[in-house]
CSV table of C-alpha atoms in Angstrom, one decimal:
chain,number,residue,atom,x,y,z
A,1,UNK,CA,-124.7,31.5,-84.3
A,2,UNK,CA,-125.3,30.9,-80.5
A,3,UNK,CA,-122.5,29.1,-80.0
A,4,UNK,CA,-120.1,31.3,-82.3
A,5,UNK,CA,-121.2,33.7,-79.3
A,6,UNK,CA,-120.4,31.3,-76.6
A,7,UNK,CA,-117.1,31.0,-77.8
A,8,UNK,CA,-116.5,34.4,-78.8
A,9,UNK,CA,-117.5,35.5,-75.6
A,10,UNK,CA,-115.5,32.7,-73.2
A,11,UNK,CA,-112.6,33.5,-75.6
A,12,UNK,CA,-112.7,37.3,-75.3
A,13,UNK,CA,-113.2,37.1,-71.1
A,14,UNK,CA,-110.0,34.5,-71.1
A,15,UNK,CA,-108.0,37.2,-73.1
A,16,UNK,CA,-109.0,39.7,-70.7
A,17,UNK,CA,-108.1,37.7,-67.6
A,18,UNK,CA,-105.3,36.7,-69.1
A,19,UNK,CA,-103.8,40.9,-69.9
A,20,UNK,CA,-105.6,41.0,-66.2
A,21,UNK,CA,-101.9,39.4,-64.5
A,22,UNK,CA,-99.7,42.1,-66.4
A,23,UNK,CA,-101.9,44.8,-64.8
A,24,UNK,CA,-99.0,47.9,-63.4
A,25,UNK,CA,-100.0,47.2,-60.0
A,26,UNK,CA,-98.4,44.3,-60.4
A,27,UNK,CA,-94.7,43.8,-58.7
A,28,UNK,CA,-92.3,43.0,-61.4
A,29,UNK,CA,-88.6,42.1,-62.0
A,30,UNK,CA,-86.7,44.8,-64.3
A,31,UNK,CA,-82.7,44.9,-64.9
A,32,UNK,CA,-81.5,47.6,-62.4
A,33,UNK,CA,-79.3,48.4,-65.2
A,34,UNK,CA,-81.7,48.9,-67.5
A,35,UNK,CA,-84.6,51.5,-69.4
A,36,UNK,CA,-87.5,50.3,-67.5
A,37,UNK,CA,-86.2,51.3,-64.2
A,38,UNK,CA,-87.9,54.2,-62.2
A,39,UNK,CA,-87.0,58.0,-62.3
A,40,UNK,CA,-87.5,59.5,-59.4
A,41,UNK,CA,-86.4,63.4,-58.5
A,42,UNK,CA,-85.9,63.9,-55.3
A,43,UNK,CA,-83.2,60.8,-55.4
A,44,UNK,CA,-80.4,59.0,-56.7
A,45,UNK,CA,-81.8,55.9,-58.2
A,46,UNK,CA,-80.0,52.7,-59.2
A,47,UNK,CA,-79.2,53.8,-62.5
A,48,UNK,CA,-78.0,57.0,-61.8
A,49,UNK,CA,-75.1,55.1,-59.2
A,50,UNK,CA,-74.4,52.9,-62.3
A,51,UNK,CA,-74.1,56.1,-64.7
A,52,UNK,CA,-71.6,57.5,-62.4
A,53,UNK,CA,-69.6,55.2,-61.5
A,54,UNK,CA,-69.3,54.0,-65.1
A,55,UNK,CA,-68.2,57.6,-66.7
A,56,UNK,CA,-65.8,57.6,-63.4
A,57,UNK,CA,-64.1,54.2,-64.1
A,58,UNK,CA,-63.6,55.0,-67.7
A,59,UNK,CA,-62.5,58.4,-66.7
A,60,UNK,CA,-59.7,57.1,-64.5
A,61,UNK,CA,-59.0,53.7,-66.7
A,62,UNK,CA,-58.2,56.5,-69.6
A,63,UNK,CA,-56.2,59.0,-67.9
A,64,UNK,CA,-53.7,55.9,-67.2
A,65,UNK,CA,-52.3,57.3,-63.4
A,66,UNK,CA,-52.8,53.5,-62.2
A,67,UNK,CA,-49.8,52.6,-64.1
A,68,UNK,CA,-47.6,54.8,-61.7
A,69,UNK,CA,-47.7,52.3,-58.9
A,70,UNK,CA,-44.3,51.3,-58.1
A,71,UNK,CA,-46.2,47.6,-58.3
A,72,UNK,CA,-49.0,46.5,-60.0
A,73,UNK,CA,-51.8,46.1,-59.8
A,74,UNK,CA,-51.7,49.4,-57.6
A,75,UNK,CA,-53.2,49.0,-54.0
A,76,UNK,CA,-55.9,51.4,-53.2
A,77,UNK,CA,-57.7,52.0,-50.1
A,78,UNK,CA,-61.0,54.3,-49.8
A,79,UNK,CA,-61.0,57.5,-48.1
A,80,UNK,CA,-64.1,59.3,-47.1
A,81,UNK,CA,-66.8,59.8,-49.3
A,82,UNK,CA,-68.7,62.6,-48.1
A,83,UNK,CA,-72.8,62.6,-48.6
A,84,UNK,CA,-73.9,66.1,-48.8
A,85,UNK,CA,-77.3,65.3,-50.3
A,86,UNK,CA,-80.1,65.6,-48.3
A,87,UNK,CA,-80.9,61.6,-48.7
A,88,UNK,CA,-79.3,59.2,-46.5
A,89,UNK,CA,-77.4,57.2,-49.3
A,90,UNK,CA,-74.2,54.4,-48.7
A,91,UNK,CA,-71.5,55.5,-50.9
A,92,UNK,CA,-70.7,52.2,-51.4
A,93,UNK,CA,-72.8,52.2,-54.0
A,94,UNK,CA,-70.6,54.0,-56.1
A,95,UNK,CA,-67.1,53.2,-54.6
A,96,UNK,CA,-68.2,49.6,-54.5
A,97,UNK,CA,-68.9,49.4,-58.7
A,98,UNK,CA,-66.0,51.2,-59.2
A,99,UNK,CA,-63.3,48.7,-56.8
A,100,UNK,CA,-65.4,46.1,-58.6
A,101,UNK,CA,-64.4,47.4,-62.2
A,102,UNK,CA,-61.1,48.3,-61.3
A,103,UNK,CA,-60.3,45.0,-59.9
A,104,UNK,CA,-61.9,43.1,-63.3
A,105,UNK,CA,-59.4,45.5,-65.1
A,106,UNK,CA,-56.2,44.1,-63.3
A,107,UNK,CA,-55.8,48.0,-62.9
A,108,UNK,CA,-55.9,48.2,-59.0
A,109,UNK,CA,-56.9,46.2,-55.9
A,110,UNK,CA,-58.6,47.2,-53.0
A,111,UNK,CA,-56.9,46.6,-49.4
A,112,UNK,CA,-60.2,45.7,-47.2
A,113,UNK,CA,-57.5,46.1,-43.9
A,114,UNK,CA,-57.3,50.0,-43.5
A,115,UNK,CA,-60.2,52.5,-42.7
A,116,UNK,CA,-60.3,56.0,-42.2
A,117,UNK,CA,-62.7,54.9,-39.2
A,118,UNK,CA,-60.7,52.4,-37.9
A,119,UNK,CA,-63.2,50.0,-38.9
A,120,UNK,CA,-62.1,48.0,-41.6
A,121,UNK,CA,-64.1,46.5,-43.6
A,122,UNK,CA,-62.4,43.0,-43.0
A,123,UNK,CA,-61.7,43.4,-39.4
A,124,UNK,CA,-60.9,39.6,-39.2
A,125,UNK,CA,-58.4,40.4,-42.0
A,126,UNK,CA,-56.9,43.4,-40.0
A,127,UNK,CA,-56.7,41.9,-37.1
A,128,UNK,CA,-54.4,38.7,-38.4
A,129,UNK,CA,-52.5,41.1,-40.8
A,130,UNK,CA,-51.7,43.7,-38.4
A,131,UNK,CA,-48.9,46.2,-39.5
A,132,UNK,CA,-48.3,43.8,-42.1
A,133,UNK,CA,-51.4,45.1,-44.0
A,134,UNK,CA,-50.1,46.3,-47.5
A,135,UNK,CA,-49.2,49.9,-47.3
A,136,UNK,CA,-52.1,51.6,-50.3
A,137,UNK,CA,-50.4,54.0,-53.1
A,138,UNK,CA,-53.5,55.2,-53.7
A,139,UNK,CA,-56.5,56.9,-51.7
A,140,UNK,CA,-60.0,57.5,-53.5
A,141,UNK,CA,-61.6,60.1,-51.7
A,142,UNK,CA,-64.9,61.9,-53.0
A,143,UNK,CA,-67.9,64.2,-52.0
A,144,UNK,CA,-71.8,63.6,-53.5
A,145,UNK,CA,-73.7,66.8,-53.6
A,146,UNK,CA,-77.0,67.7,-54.5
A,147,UNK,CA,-78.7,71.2,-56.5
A,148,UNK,CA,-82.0,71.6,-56.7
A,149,UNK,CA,-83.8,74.1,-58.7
A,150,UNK,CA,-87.8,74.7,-59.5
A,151,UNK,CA,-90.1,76.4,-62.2
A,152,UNK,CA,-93.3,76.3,-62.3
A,153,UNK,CA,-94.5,72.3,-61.0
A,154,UNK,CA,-91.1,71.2,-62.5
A,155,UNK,CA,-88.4,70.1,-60.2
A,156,UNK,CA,-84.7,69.8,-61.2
A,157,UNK,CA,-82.6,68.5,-59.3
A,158,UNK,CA,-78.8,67.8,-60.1
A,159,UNK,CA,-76.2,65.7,-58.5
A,160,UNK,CA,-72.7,65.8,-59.0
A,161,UNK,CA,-70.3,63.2,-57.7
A,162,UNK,CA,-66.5,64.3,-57.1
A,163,UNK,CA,-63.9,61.4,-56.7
A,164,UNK,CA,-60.0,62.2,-56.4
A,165,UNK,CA,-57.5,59.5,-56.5
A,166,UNK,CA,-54.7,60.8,-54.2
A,167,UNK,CA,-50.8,59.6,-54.4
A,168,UNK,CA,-50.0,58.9,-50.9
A,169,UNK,CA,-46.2,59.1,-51.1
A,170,UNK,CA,-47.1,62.6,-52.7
A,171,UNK,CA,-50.0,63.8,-51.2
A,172,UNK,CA,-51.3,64.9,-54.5
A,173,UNK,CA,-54.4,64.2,-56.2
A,174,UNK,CA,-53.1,62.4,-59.6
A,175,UNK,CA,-56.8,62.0,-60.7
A,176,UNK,CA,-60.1,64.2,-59.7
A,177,UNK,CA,-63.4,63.8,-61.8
A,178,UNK,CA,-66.5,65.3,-61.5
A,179,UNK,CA,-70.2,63.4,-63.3
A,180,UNK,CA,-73.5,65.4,-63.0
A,181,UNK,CA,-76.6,64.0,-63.3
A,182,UNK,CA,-79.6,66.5,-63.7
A,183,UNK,CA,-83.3,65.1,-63.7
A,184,UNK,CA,-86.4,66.9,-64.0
A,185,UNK,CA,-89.9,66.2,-63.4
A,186,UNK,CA,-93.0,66.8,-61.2
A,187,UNK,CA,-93.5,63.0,-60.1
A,188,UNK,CA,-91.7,59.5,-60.6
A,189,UNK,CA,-91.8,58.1,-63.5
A,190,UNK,CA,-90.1,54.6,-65.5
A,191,UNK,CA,-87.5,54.9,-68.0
A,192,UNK,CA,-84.0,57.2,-69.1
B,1,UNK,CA,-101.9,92.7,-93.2
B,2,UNK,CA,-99.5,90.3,-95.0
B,3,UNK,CA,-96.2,91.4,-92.4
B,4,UNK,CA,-98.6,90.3,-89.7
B,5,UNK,CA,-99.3,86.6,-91.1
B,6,UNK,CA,-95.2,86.3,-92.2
B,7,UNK,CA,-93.6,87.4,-88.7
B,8,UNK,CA,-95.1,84.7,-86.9
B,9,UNK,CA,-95.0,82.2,-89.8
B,10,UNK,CA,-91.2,82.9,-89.6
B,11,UNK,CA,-90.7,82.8,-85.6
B,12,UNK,CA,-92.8,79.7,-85.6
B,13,UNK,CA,-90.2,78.1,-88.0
B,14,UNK,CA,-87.2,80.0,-86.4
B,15,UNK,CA,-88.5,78.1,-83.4
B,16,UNK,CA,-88.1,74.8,-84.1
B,17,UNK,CA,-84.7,74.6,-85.3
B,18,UNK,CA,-82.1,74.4,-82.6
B,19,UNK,CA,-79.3,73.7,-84.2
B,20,UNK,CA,-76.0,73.6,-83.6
B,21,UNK,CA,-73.4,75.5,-85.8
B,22,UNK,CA,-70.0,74.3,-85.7
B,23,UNK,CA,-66.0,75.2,-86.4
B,24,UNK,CA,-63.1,73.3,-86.7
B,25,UNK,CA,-59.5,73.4,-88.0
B,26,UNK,CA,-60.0,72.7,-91.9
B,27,UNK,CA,-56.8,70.5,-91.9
B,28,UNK,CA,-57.3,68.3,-89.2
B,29,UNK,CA,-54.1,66.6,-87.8
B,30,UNK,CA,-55.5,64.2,-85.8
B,31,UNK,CA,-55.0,60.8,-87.5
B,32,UNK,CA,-58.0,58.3,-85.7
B,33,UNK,CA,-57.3,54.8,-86.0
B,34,UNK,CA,-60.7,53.8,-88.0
B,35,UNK,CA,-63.0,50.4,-87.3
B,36,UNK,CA,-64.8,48.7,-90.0
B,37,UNK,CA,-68.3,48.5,-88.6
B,38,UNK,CA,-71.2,46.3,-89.3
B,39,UNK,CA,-74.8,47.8,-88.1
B,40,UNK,CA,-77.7,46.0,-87.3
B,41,UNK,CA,-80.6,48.4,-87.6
B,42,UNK,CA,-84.1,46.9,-85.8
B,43,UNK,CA,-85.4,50.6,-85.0
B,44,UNK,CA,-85.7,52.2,-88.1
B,45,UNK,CA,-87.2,55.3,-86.9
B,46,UNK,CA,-83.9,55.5,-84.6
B,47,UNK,CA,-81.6,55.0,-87.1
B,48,UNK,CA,-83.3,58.0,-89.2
B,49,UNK,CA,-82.7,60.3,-86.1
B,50,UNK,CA,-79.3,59.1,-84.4
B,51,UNK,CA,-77.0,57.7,-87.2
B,52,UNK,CA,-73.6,56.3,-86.6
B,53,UNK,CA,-71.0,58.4,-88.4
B,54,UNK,CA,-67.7,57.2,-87.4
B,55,UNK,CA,-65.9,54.7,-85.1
B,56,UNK,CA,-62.7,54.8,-83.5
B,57,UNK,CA,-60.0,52.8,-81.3
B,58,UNK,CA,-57.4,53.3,-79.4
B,59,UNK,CA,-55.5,51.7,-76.3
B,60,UNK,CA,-55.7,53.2,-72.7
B,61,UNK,CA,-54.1,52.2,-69.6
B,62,UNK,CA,-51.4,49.9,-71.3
B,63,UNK,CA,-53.8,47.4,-72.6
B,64,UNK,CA,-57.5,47.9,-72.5
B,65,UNK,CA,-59.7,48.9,-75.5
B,66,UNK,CA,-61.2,52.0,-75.8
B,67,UNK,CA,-64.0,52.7,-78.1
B,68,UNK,CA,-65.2,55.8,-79.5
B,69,UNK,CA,-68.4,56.7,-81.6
B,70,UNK,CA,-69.5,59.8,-83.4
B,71,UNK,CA,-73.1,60.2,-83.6
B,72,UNK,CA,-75.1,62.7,-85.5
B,73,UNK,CA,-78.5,64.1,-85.1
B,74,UNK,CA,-80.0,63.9,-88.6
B,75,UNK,CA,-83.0,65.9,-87.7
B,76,UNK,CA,-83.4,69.8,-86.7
B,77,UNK,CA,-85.0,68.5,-83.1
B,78,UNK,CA,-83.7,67.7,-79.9
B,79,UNK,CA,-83.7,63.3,-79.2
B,80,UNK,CA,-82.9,61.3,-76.4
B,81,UNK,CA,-81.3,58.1,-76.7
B,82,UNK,CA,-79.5,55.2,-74.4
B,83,UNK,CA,-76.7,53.6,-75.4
B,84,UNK,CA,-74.2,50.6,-74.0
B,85,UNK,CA,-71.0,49.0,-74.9
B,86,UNK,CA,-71.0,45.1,-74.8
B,87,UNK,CA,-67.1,43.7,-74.6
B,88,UNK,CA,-66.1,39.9,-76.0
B,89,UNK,CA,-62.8,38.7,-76.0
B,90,UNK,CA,-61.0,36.9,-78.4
B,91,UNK,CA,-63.2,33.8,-78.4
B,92,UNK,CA,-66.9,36.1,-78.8
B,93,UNK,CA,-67.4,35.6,-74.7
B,94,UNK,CA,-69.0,38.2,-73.4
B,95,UNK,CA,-66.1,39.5,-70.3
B,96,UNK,CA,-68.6,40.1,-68.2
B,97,UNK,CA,-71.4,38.5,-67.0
B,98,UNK,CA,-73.1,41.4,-65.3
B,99,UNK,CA,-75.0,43.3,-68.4
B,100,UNK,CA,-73.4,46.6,-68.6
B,101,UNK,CA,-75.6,49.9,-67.2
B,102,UNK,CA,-77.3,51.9,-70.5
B,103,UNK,CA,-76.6,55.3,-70.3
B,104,UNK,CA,-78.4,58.0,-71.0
B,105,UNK,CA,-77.2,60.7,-73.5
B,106,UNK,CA,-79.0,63.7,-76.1
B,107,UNK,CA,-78.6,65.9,-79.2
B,108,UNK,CA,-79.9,68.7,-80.1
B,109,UNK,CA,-80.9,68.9,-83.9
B,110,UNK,CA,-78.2,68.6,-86.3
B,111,UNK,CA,-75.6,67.6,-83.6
B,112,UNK,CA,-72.9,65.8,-83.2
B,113,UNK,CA,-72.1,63.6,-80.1
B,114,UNK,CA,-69.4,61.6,-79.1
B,115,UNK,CA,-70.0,58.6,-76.9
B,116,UNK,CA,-66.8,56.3,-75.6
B,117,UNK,CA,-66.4,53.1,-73.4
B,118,UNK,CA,-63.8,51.8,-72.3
B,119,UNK,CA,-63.4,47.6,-72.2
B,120,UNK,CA,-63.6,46.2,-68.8
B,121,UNK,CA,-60.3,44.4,-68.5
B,122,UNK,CA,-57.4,43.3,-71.3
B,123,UNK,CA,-59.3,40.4,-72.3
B,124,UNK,CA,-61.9,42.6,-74.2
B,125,UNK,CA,-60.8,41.9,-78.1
B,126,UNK,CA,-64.1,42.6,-79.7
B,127,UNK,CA,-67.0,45.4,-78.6
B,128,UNK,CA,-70.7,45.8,-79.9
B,129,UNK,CA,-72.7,49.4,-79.4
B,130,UNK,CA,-76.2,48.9,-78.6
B,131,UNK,CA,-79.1,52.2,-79.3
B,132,UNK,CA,-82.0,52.0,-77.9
B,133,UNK,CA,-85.1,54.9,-78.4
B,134,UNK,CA,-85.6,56.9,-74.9
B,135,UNK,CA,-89.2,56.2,-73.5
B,136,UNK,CA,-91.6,59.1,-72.7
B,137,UNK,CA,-92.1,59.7,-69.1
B,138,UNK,CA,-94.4,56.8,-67.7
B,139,UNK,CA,-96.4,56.4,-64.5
B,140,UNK,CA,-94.5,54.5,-62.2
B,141,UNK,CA,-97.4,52.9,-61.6
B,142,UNK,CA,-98.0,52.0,-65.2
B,143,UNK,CA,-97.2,48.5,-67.2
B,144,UNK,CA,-94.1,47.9,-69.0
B,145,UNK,CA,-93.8,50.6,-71.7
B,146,UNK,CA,-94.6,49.5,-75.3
B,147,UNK,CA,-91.7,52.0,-77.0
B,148,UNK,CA,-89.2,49.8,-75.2
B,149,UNK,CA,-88.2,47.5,-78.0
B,150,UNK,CA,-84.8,45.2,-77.5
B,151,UNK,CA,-81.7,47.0,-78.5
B,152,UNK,CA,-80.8,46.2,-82.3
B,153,UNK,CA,-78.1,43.8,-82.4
């Protein structure tokens, strides 16, 4: 009977030290694309940049304008994207997933030579290329903004992320979209 | 004394059915193109709620895939659910390596939503729909939430 104890008793306190290393303290490894990421309120999380840029690629691949390219794949350059939260965010986490995806489709490429702040992003490219860079047909162009709202201890807050795809020859905007996202909540929590 | 007990009886139940009433044209002249579907149900209680009424294809952009799904709310209650497309090409390859983002969508009881993806390049033959349950709202702090099952397949 005493040992039937002992054993219960070292097998029950292994058990527990054991569940003791998956503690929530603990730091962990989730898919940033995933359910178990965190929700947070008061900013744009990873998920919500993959959201939007997601329902804006399949917007654009659907409405079919990057077929009026005179060549193809079309060449696109991006414009400003204007942050008009109150967050410091890089927009490149939207225009980035969204050059990525477009590129995959054989839909568009990106030229990395041009800037709007004569900065390119490849200045080495720029520099050798010159006037030679390939003249983009179209310009992506976009503005993130944020609306919050409160009841009570629950905070909303909503952001809405505007792209247009302008025709450069044109000057008009072949392609605009607009995504909200709304969350609500009084503190962060994990999961959609 | 009886009107008293029945009026909020009926509000009570007048309460919990948000539900959506619909109208359409009773000839419809759209003419979907159809997919034969196989499902995969691991989340039974999911499958109760959100059920899979109709898929559709078509091509966008010259040659990519586009998928589109009607699901229904079977219940009189609003649900939360995530959803993703995986693409395969002709061989069963998955096109991309990176696992696409789940996105987030809801119905309100008795609705009917429509939820589309579009394949990631010309390659894409073949598509699966994942559904997952949406977790409650969890402590950041907390462990890894036990209502997050893998996605039926």
């Amino acid at each position: 009977m005493k040992q039937t104890l002992t054993t219960l008793s070292i097998a029950l306190a292994a058990a527990l030290g054991f569940s003791g290393c998956n503690s929530g303290g603990d730091a962990k490894y989730v898919d940033s694309a995933g359910p178990r990421t965190i929700v947070s309120v008061d900013e744009i999380n990873i998920q919500d940049w993959s959201n939007a840029a997601d329902q804006m690629i399949n917007s654009m691949l659907t409405s079919g304008v990057l077929e009026r390219a005179p060549s193809q794949p079309a060449v696109l350059a991006v414009s400003r994207i204007i942050n008009d939260t109150r967050t410091h965010v890089d927009t490149d986490l939207l225009t980035k997933r969204i050059r990525v995806a477009l590129n995959r489709s054989g839909k568009a490429m990106t030229t990395t030579t041009i800037d709007v702040l004569a900065s390119p992003e490849d200045p080495l490219a720029a520099a050798v290329r010159g006037q030679a860079s390939p003249t983009p047909f179209f310009s992506l162009s976009g503005k993130i903004l944020e609306i919050n709202a409160r009841a009570g201890n629950t905070k909303q807050v909503t952001y809405v992320f505007q792209l247009s795809l302008t025709e450069i020859p044109t000057g008009l905007a072949v392609w605009e979209d607009q995504v909200e996202i709304t969350k609500q909540g009084g503190r962060s929590s994990v999961g959609w | 004394m009886k009107k008293f007990l029945i009026l909020p009886l009926l509000a009570l139940t007048l309460a919990g059915c948000d539900t959506i009433n619909t109208v359409e044209r009773a000839n419809p002249e759209m003419t979907p193109d159809y997919v034969a579907t196989k499902k995969v149900t691991t989340d039974p209680s999911l499958a109760d709620i959100v059920s899979v009424e109709d898929v559709i294809q078509s091509t966008v952009s010259g040659n990519l895939l586009k998928i589109q799904v009607e699901l229904k709310n079977k219940t009189n209650s609003y649900h939360r659910f995530l959803y993703r497309f995986q693409w395969f090409d002709k061989d069963g390859m998955q096109v991309t390596t990176a696992a696409p983002p789940w996105r987030t969508s809801q119905v309100e009881g008795r609705e009917t939503v429509y939820v589309s993806g579009v394949s990631p390049s010309p390659n894409a033959a073949d598509f699966r729909l994942e559904l997952l349950d949406s977790m409650g709202p969890q402590d950041s702090s907390g462990s890894s939430n036990p209502k997050a099952r893998a996605p039926g397949k």
